Amino acid sequence: MGGSVWLCLCIFVFWFKAKSFVDLSAFLLLKGIYFTFGATMFVSQARYHYHHHKKHKRRHESQISIPPSPPPEASGPSPDQNWSGVYDVRMFGAAGDGETDDTEAFKSAWDTACQVESAVLLVPSGYSFMIQSTIFTGPCQGGFVFQDDGTIMPPDGPDSWPKNYSRRQWLAFYRVNEMALQGGGLIDGRGEQWWNLPCKPHKGANKTALTTPCDSPIAIRFFMSNNLTVQGIKIRNSPQFHFRFDNCRDVYIESIRISAPALSPNTDGIHIENTNDVGIYNSIISNGDDCVSIGSGCYDVDIKNVTCGPSHGISIGSLGNHNSSACASNITVRDCMIKNSDNGVRIKTWQGGSGAVSGVTFENIHMDNVRNPIIIDQFYCLSKTCTNHTSAVYLSDIQYTSIKGTYDIRSPPMHFACSDSVPCTNITLSDVELLPAKGDVVLDPICWNAYGELQTLSIPPVSCLLEGIPRSILETDAGFCRLN
């Protein structure tokens, strides 16, 4: 009997331990599945799913990823470990205290993540990272995401800028394809001390620039890169341009915010040069120069739902400087608001240039206290020494539709100043209603050598456009461009 009881007791204990082991194993298994699932969900949220946006067809807005939970400190996983495809810059030694130079940590994180398909370089929220002038070089594996949820900033002013570092750019991305720069973080250019240099236009004697060198860095520059997305980012106070795209293709910009004081010099919001298939949507830009400036070699550009101002407006140009050839075509600006700005929608070219701008549409633009709501200026010049030339960039097929709002009466609301030798042709105006913000209506728009037609009655009336196409254009090769 005693042996039987002992046997039963042993069986019970064995059964109980086994059951506990099974329960524990099941618990650990479920916990492992949950952890794996959670990590997968985190990475899928952090990654940007690339969509091809050729010709800017309407597409669903990408969701900006929610800032993730703080990843392990630098003493945790080593940089050689792939933390579910997410590479936190702190894992590579970045301090994020706003004072330590984190440049090498960012470069190491970039070099590692760049080699991994669909990798995420994470700048975590709650930290400020100071990095020097740096070039992030590709090519990288496809689907690369630079996820900025924290604050990134350069050294504070020219005196803190290392002498052997470039003063013309801060963060440059070179030959990087299929990349997204996104997140809810901030890029702070710390530009005030650069703006106050005596060589800046508003700081010299009588508000003219001095002749001393005046290099100032562009905050973010993409060069020779394709299939790019910039989304959700906030950037402020760049020493010079905030964004610049050179020799790029397929650029999609969505829901960004750019801010700088109205008197900050040369702080263009977005500048594109030799860049094609560009979409700029649903963004807010206030700065001391053009909200968007479109340079030579750009075509297939679509700008929609951008709030601009205070600023110098949305501009094509300046083009043709130093007797250069400039070509741009198929540019649309629609459903935008421009407020408290020196200019509204502007085309500006230098005397002596060549090439052509054609196929430009400005549609459904609301002006709020804008000094020059509609302006073509083919006598653009930054000094009093510019003279007329026998050549100019040829402007044609420029359409203004549903341009409404108020203007500052210091300038006429419409200004078409075209070259003496190469007139503007096929300018069309429809549904234009511009009233003074204060004071009396300015009844005399400016037209000089401008050909086109008024398709509907306008406010103020426009009767100065010339009819037809001048013989000088028909008999010359004005506007010859080859855009690929």
Coordinates of C-alpha atoms in Angstrom, one line a residue:
M1 CA 0.0 0.0 0.0
G2 CA 2.8 2.4 0.9
G3 CA 4.6 1.6 -2.3
S4 CA 1.4 2.3 -4.3
V5 CA 0.9 5.6 -2.6
W6 CA 4.5 6.5 -3.3
L7 CA 4.1 5.6 -6.9
C8 CA 0.9 7.6 -7.2
L9 CA 2.6 10.6 -5.6
C10 CA 5.5 10.3 -8.0
I11 CA 3.1 10.1 -11.0
F12 CA 1.2 13.1 -9.7
V13 CA 4.4 15.2 -9.3
F14 CA 5.7 14.1 -12.7
W15 CA 2.3 15.0 -14.2
F16 CA 2.2 18.3 -12.5
K17 CA 5.8 19.3 -13.5
A18 CA 5.1 18.1 -17.1
K19 CA 1.9 20.1 -17.2
S20 CA 3.8 23.2 -15.8
F21 CA 6.5 22.7 -18.4
V22 CA 3.9 22.4 -21.2
D23 CA 2.1 25.5 -19.9
L24 CA 5.4 27.3 -19.6
S25 CA 6.5 26.2 -23.0
A26 CA 3.2 27.3 -24.5
F27 CA 3.5 30.6 -22.7
L28 CA 7.0 31.2 -24.1
L29 CA 6.0 30.1 -27.5
L30 CA 3.0 32.5 -27.5
K31 CA 5.2 35.2 -26.1
G32 CA 7.7 34.6 -28.9
I33 CA 5.0 34.7 -31.5
Y34 CA 3.7 38.0 -30.0
F35 CA 7.1 39.5 -29.9
T36 CA 7.9 38.5 -33.5
F37 CA 4.5 39.8 -34.6
G38 CA 5.0 43.1 -32.8
A39 CA 8.5 43.6 -34.2
T40 CA 7.1 42.9 -37.7
M41 CA 4.3 45.4 -37.2
F42 CA 6.8 48.0 -36.0
V43 CA 9.0 47.6 -39.0
S44 CA 6.1 47.6 -41.4
Q45 CA 4.9 50.8 -39.9
A46 CA 8.3 52.4 -40.0
R47 CA 9.0 51.5 -43.6
Y48 CA 7.8 53.6 -46.5
H49 CA 6.1 51.5 -49.2
Y50 CA 7.3 53.0 -52.4
H51 CA 4.7 53.7 -55.1
H52 CA 5.7 54.7 -58.6
H53 CA 4.3 58.2 -59.4
K54 CA 5.3 58.8 -62.9
K55 CA 3.4 61.8 -64.4
H56 CA 2.0 62.5 -60.9
K57 CA -1.2 60.5 -61.2
R58 CA -3.3 60.8 -58.1
R59 CA -2.4 58.3 -55.5
H60 CA -3.3 57.5 -51.9
E61 CA -1.4 59.5 -49.3
S62 CA 1.2 57.5 -47.5
Q63 CA 0.8 57.3 -43.7
I64 CA 3.6 58.9 -41.7
S65 CA 4.8 56.3 -39.3
I66 CA 4.0 56.7 -35.6
P67 CA 7.2 57.4 -33.6
P68 CA 8.2 54.0 -32.3
S69 CA 9.0 53.1 -28.7
P70 CA 12.6 54.0 -27.7
P71 CA 14.9 51.3 -29.0
P72 CA 17.8 49.8 -26.9
E73 CA 20.5 52.2 -25.8
A74 CA 23.9 52.2 -27.4
S75 CA 25.1 49.6 -24.9
G76 CA 22.5 47.1 -26.1
P77 CA 22.6 45.6 -29.6
S78 CA 25.8 46.1 -31.5
P79 CA 25.8 48.0 -34.8
D80 CA 26.4 44.7 -36.6
Q81 CA 23.0 43.4 -35.6
N82 CA 20.1 44.1 -37.8
W83 CA 17.4 45.1 -35.4
S84 CA 14.4 44.0 -37.5
G85 CA 15.7 46.2 -40.4
V86 CA 15.6 49.4 -38.3
Y87 CA 19.0 51.1 -37.6
D88 CA 18.7 53.6 -34.8
V89 CA 21.6 56.1 -35.0
R90 CA 22.1 55.7 -31.2
M91 CA 23.1 52.1 -31.8
F92 CA 26.1 53.5 -33.7
G93 CA 27.2 55.9 -30.9
A94 CA 25.0 59.0 -31.5
A95 CA 24.5 60.9 -28.3
G96 CA 21.5 63.0 -29.3
D97 CA 22.3 65.7 -26.7
G98 CA 22.4 68.6 -29.1
E99 CA 26.1 69.3 -28.4
T100 CA 28.1 66.2 -29.2
D101 CA 29.2 65.8 -32.8
D102 CA 27.1 62.9 -34.1
T103 CA 28.4 63.0 -37.7
E104 CA 30.3 59.7 -37.6
A105 CA 27.5 57.9 -36.0
F106 CA 25.1 59.0 -38.7
K107 CA 27.6 58.0 -41.4
S108 CA 28.1 54.6 -39.9
A109 CA 24.4 54.0 -39.6
W110 CA 23.9 55.1 -43.2
D111 CA 26.7 52.9 -44.5
T112 CA 25.3 49.9 -42.7
A113 CA 21.6 50.4 -43.5
C114 CA 22.3 51.4 -47.1
Q115 CA 23.4 47.8 -47.9
V116 CA 20.1 46.3 -46.7
E117 CA 16.9 46.0 -48.7
S118 CA 14.0 48.1 -47.3
A119 CA 16.1 49.3 -44.3
V120 CA 15.1 52.1 -42.0
L121 CA 17.6 54.6 -40.7
L122 CA 15.9 55.9 -37.5
V123 CA 16.4 59.3 -35.9
P124 CA 14.4 58.7 -32.7
S125 CA 12.1 61.2 -31.1
G126 CA 13.0 63.1 -28.0
Y127 CA 16.7 63.6 -29.1
S128 CA 18.6 66.4 -30.8
F129 CA 21.5 65.4 -33.1
M130 CA 24.2 67.9 -34.2
I131 CA 26.0 66.8 -37.4
Q132 CA 28.5 68.5 -39.6
S133 CA 28.4 69.0 -43.4
T134 CA 28.0 65.5 -44.8
I135 CA 27.4 63.7 -48.1
F136 CA 25.3 60.5 -47.9
T137 CA 26.4 58.5 -50.9
G138 CA 24.5 55.8 -52.7
P139 CA 23.5 53.7 -54.4
C140 CA 21.6 51.9 -51.7
Q141 CA 19.4 48.9 -51.7
G142 CA 15.8 49.6 -52.7
G143 CA 13.1 51.0 -50.4
F144 CA 15.6 52.9 -48.1
V145 CA 13.9 55.1 -45.5
F146 CA 15.5 57.9 -43.6
Q147 CA 13.0 58.2 -40.7
D148 CA 13.5 61.5 -38.9
D149 CA 11.4 61.6 -35.7
G150 CA 13.8 63.7 -33.7
T151 CA 15.7 66.9 -34.3
I152 CA 18.7 67.3 -36.6
M153 CA 20.8 70.5 -36.7
P154 CA 24.2 71.8 -37.9
P155 CA 26.8 73.7 -36.0
D156 CA 25.5 77.0 -34.9
G157 CA 26.7 79.7 -37.4
P158 CA 29.7 80.3 -39.6
D159 CA 32.1 80.7 -36.6
S160 CA 31.3 77.1 -35.5
W161 CA 31.6 75.7 -39.0
P162 CA 34.8 73.7 -39.5
K163 CA 37.1 75.5 -42.0
N164 CA 37.8 72.3 -44.0
Y165 CA 34.0 71.6 -44.4
S166 CA 31.9 72.8 -47.4
R167 CA 30.0 76.0 -46.7
R168 CA 27.8 75.5 -49.7
Q169 CA 25.7 72.5 -48.4
W170 CA 24.9 70.8 -45.2
L171 CA 23.2 67.5 -45.8
A172 CA 23.7 66.1 -49.3
F173 CA 22.3 62.9 -50.8
Y174 CA 24.2 61.8 -53.9
R175 CA 23.2 59.0 -56.3
V176 CA 20.5 57.7 -54.0
N177 CA 17.5 56.0 -55.7
E178 CA 14.2 54.9 -54.3
M179 CA 14.6 56.7 -51.0
A180 CA 12.1 58.3 -48.6
L181 CA 13.0 61.1 -46.2
Q182 CA 10.0 61.2 -43.9
G183 CA 8.9 61.5 -40.3
G184 CA 7.4 63.9 -37.8
G185 CA 10.7 65.3 -36.7
L186 CA 12.4 68.7 -37.3
I187 CA 15.4 69.8 -39.3
D188 CA 16.7 73.0 -37.8
G189 CA 19.1 74.9 -40.1
R190 CA 20.1 77.5 -37.4
G191 CA 20.5 80.1 -40.1
E192 CA 20.3 83.4 -38.2
Q193 CA 24.0 84.0 -37.9
W194 CA 24.5 83.3 -41.7
W195 CA 21.7 85.8 -42.6
N196 CA 23.5 88.4 -40.5
L197 CA 26.8 88.2 -42.5
P198 CA 27.6 91.7 -43.9
C199 CA 27.7 90.3 -47.5
K200 CA 24.0 89.5 -47.4
P201 CA 21.9 91.9 -49.5
H202 CA 19.9 93.4 -46.6
K203 CA 23.0 93.9 -44.4
G204 CA 25.4 95.9 -46.6
A205 CA 25.5 99.7 -47.0
N206 CA 22.3 101.1 -48.5
K207 CA 20.9 97.5 -48.5
T208 CA 23.4 96.3 -51.2
A209 CA 25.6 93.3 -50.9
L210 CA 29.3 93.7 -50.1
T211 CA 31.8 92.0 -52.3
T212 CA 33.2 89.7 -49.6
P213 CA 32.7 85.9 -50.1
C214 CA 29.3 84.9 -48.9
D215 CA 28.9 81.1 -49.2
S216 CA 26.0 79.8 -47.1
P217 CA 25.0 76.2 -46.9
I218 CA 21.9 74.7 -48.5
A219 CA 20.2 72.6 -45.8
I220 CA 19.1 69.5 -47.8
R221 CA 20.4 68.8 -51.3
F222 CA 19.6 65.8 -53.5
F223 CA 21.9 65.3 -56.5
M224 CA 21.6 62.8 -59.3
S225 CA 19.0 60.8 -57.5
N226 CA 15.7 59.3 -58.7
N227 CA 12.4 58.0 -57.3
L228 CA 12.5 60.2 -54.2
T229 CA 9.9 60.9 -51.6
V230 CA 10.0 63.7 -49.0
Q231 CA 7.0 63.5 -46.7
G232 CA 5.9 65.0 -43.3
I233 CA 9.2 66.7 -42.5
K234 CA 9.4 70.1 -40.8
I235 CA 12.4 72.2 -41.7
R236 CA 13.2 75.7 -40.6
N237 CA 15.7 78.5 -40.7
S238 CA 18.1 77.2 -43.4
P239 CA 21.1 79.4 -44.0
Q240 CA 20.2 79.4 -47.7
F241 CA 17.8 77.2 -49.7
H242 CA 15.9 74.7 -47.6
F243 CA 15.7 72.0 -50.3
R244 CA 17.5 71.8 -53.6
F245 CA 17.1 69.0 -56.2
D246 CA 19.7 68.9 -59.0
N247 CA 19.7 66.4 -61.9
C248 CA 16.9 64.3 -60.3
R249 CA 13.9 62.5 -61.6
D250 CA 10.6 61.3 -60.1
V251 CA 10.4 63.5 -57.0
Y252 CA 7.4 63.4 -54.8
I253 CA 7.0 66.0 -52.0
E254 CA 4.0 65.7 -49.7
S255 CA 2.8 67.4 -46.5
I256 CA 6.0 69.2 -45.5
R257 CA 6.3 72.5 -43.7
I258 CA 9.1 75.0 -44.3
S259 CA 9.5 78.2 -42.2
A260 CA 12.0 81.1 -42.0
P261 CA 11.5 84.8 -41.3
A262 CA 10.3 87.0 -44.1
L263 CA 13.5 89.0 -44.3
S264 CA 15.9 86.0 -44.2
P265 CA 17.9 86.3 -47.5
N266 CA 18.0 83.6 -50.2
T267 CA 16.0 81.1 -48.1
D268 CA 14.1 79.5 -51.0
G269 CA 11.8 76.7 -49.8
I270 CA 12.2 74.2 -52.7
H271 CA 14.5 74.8 -55.7
I272 CA 14.7 72.3 -58.6
E273 CA 17.2 72.4 -61.4
N274 CA 17.5 70.0 -64.3
T275 CA 14.9 67.9 -62.4
N276 CA 11.9 66.2 -64.1
D277 CA 8.6 64.6 -63.1
V278 CA 8.1 66.5 -59.9
G279 CA 5.1 66.7 -57.6
I280 CA 4.8 69.1 -54.7
Y281 CA 1.5 68.7 -52.8
N282 CA -0.3 69.8 -49.6
S283 CA 2.5 71.8 -48.0
I284 CA 3.0 75.1 -46.2
I285 CA 6.0 77.3 -46.9
S286 CA 6.8 80.7 -45.4
N287 CA 10.3 82.2 -46.0
G288 CA 12.4 85.1 -47.2
D289 CA 12.5 84.1 -50.9
D290 CA 10.6 82.0 -53.4
C291 CA 8.4 79.3 -51.9
V292 CA 9.2 77.2 -54.9
S293 CA 11.7 78.1 -57.6
I294 CA 12.0 76.2 -60.9
G295 CA 15.3 76.5 -62.7
S296 CA 16.5 75.5 -66.2
G297 CA 16.1 71.9 -67.5
C298 CA 12.9 71.2 -65.6
Y299 CA 9.7 69.7 -67.1
D300 CA 6.6 67.8 -66.0
V301 CA 6.3 69.7 -62.7
D302 CA 3.0 69.7 -60.8
I303 CA 2.4 71.9 -57.8
K304 CA -0.9 71.7 -56.0
N305 CA -2.4 72.9 -52.7
V306 CA 0.6 74.8 -51.5
T307 CA 0.1 77.7 -49.0
C308 CA 2.9 80.2 -49.7
G309 CA 3.8 83.3 -47.7
P310 CA 5.2 85.5 -46.5
S311 CA 7.6 84.9 -49.4
H312 CA 8.5 86.0 -52.9
G313 CA 5.9 83.7 -54.4
I314 CA 6.1 80.7 -56.8
S315 CA 8.6 81.4 -59.5
I316 CA 9.9 80.0 -62.8
G317 CA 13.5 81.3 -62.9
S318 CA 15.5 83.2 -62.9
L319 CA 16.7 81.9 -66.3
G320 CA 19.3 82.8 -68.8
N321 CA 21.8 84.4 -66.4
H322 CA 25.3 85.0 -67.9
N323 CA 24.0 84.5 -71.5
S324 CA 23.1 80.8 -70.7
S325 CA 20.5 78.7 -72.5
A326 CA 17.5 77.7 -70.4
C327 CA 14.6 75.4 -71.1
A328 CA 11.5 74.4 -69.1
S329 CA 8.1 73.1 -70.0
N330 CA 4.9 71.5 -68.9
I331 CA 4.6 73.2 -65.5
T332 CA 1.3 73.5 -63.6
V333 CA 0.6 75.4 -60.4
R334 CA -2.9 74.9 -59.2
D335 CA -5.2 75.2 -56.1
C336 CA -2.7 77.3 -54.2
M337 CA -2.8 80.3 -51.8
I338 CA -0.2 83.0 -51.8
K339 CA -0.4 85.6 -49.1
N340 CA 1.5 88.7 -47.8
S341 CA 4.2 88.2 -50.5
D342 CA 6.2 90.4 -52.9
N343 CA 5.1 88.3 -55.8
G344 CA 2.4 85.8 -56.7
V345 CA 3.1 83.6 -59.7
R346 CA 6.2 84.8 -61.5
I347 CA 8.4 84.1 -64.5
K348 CA 11.8 85.9 -64.4
T349 CA 14.6 85.8 -67.0
W350 CA 17.8 87.7 -67.7
Q351 CA 18.6 89.7 -70.8
G352 CA 21.0 87.9 -73.1
G353 CA 19.8 84.3 -72.4
S354 CA 18.4 81.9 -74.9
G355 CA 16.1 78.8 -74.9
A356 CA 12.4 78.6 -74.1
V357 CA 9.7 78.3 -71.4
S358 CA 6.4 76.9 -72.7
G359 CA 3.3 75.0 -71.5
V360 CA 2.9 76.8 -68.2
T361 CA -0.5 76.8 -66.4
F362 CA -1.4 78.9 -63.3
E363 CA -4.9 77.8 -62.2
N364 CA -7.2 78.5 -59.3
I365 CA -4.7 80.6 -57.3
H366 CA -5.9 82.8 -54.4
M367 CA -3.9 85.9 -53.7
D368 CA -4.1 87.7 -50.3
N369 CA -2.3 91.1 -50.2
V370 CA 0.3 90.2 -52.8
R371 CA 2.3 93.0 -54.4
N372 CA 2.7 91.5 -57.9
P373 CA 0.1 88.8 -58.2
I374 CA 0.8 88.0 -61.9
I375 CA 4.2 89.0 -63.3
I376 CA 6.5 88.2 -66.2
D377 CA 9.8 90.0 -65.9
Q378 CA 12.3 89.5 -68.8
F379 CA 14.5 92.3 -67.5
Y380 CA 15.3 90.6 -64.2
C381 CA 18.5 92.1 -62.7
L382 CA 20.1 92.3 -59.3
S383 CA 22.0 95.6 -60.0
K384 CA 21.6 98.8 -61.9
T385 CA 24.2 97.9 -64.6
C386 CA 22.1 95.5 -66.6
T387 CA 21.4 96.4 -70.2
N388 CA 19.2 95.2 -73.0
H389 CA 20.5 92.4 -75.3
T390 CA 19.5 91.1 -78.7
S391 CA 18.6 87.6 -77.3
A392 CA 16.3 86.3 -74.6
V393 CA 14.6 83.2 -73.3
Y394 CA 11.4 82.8 -75.4
L395 CA 8.2 82.6 -73.4
S396 CA 5.0 81.0 -75.0
D397 CA 1.8 79.2 -74.1
I398 CA 1.4 80.8 -70.6
Q399 CA -2.1 80.4 -69.2
Y400 CA -3.6 82.2 -66.2
T401 CA -7.0 80.8 -65.1
S402 CA -9.1 81.7 -62.1
I403 CA -6.6 84.0 -60.4
K404 CA -8.5 85.9 -57.6
G405 CA -7.9 87.8 -54.5
T406 CA -6.3 91.1 -53.3
Y407 CA -3.1 93.0 -54.1
D408 CA -0.9 95.6 -52.7
I409 CA -1.4 98.8 -54.7
R410 CA 2.3 99.7 -54.7
S411 CA 2.5 97.8 -58.0
P412 CA 0.1 96.9 -60.8
P413 CA -1.6 93.6 -60.2
M414 CA -0.6 92.3 -63.7
H415 CA 2.8 92.9 -65.2
F416 CA 3.9 91.5 -68.5
A417 CA 7.4 92.9 -69.4
C418 CA 8.7 90.9 -72.3
S419 CA 12.0 91.2 -74.2
D420 CA 12.3 93.9 -76.9
S421 CA 13.9 91.4 -79.3
V422 CA 12.0 88.2 -78.4
P423 CA 8.3 88.9 -77.5
C424 CA 6.2 86.6 -75.3
T425 CA 3.4 84.9 -77.2
N426 CA 0.2 83.1 -76.6
I427 CA -0.5 84.5 -73.1
T428 CA -4.1 83.8 -72.1
L429 CA -6.1 85.1 -69.2
S430 CA -9.4 83.8 -68.0
D431 CA -11.5 84.5 -64.9
V432 CA -9.0 86.9 -63.3
E433 CA -10.4 89.1 -60.5
L434 CA -7.9 91.1 -58.5
L435 CA -8.9 93.9 -56.1
P436 CA -6.8 96.2 -53.9
A437 CA -6.3 95.1 -50.3
K438 CA -6.5 98.8 -49.4
G439 CA -6.9 101.9 -51.5
D440 CA -8.1 102.4 -55.1
V441 CA -8.1 100.0 -58.0
V442 CA -4.9 100.2 -60.2
L443 CA -6.5 100.3 -63.6
D444 CA -3.4 100.0 -65.8
P445 CA -1.7 96.6 -66.1
I446 CA 1.7 96.7 -67.6
C447 CA 2.3 95.1 -71.0
W448 CA 5.4 95.3 -73.1
N449 CA 5.9 93.3 -76.2
A450 CA 3.4 90.7 -74.9
Y451 CA 1.1 88.8 -77.3
G452 CA -2.0 87.0 -76.2
E453 CA -5.7 87.2 -75.5
L454 CA -8.2 87.9 -72.8
Q455 CA -10.8 85.0 -72.8
T456 CA -13.2 86.5 -70.3
L457 CA -13.6 90.0 -68.7
S458 CA -11.1 90.6 -66.0
I459 CA -10.7 92.9 -62.9
P460 CA -8.9 95.1 -63.5
P461 CA -9.5 95.2 -67.3
V462 CA -6.7 94.1 -69.6
S463 CA -6.5 95.7 -73.0
C464 CA -2.8 96.0 -73.5
L465 CA -2.0 92.4 -74.9
L466 CA -1.1 92.4 -78.6
E467 CA -2.8 90.1 -81.0
G468 CA -1.4 87.3 -83.1
I469 CA 2.2 86.1 -83.4
P470 CA 4.9 88.6 -84.4
R471 CA 6.9 87.9 -87.6
S472 CA 10.1 88.1 -85.7
I473 CA 9.2 84.9 -83.9
L474 CA 7.9 83.1 -87.1
E475 CA 11.2 83.8 -88.9
T476 CA 13.7 82.8 -86.2
D477 CA 14.6 79.8 -84.2
A478 CA 13.5 81.5 -81.0
G479 CA 12.8 79.0 -78.3
F480 CA 14.6 76.0 -79.7
C481 CA 14.9 73.4 -77.0
R482 CA 15.4 69.7 -76.8
L483 CA 13.9 68.4 -73.6
N484 CA 14.4 64.6 -73.0

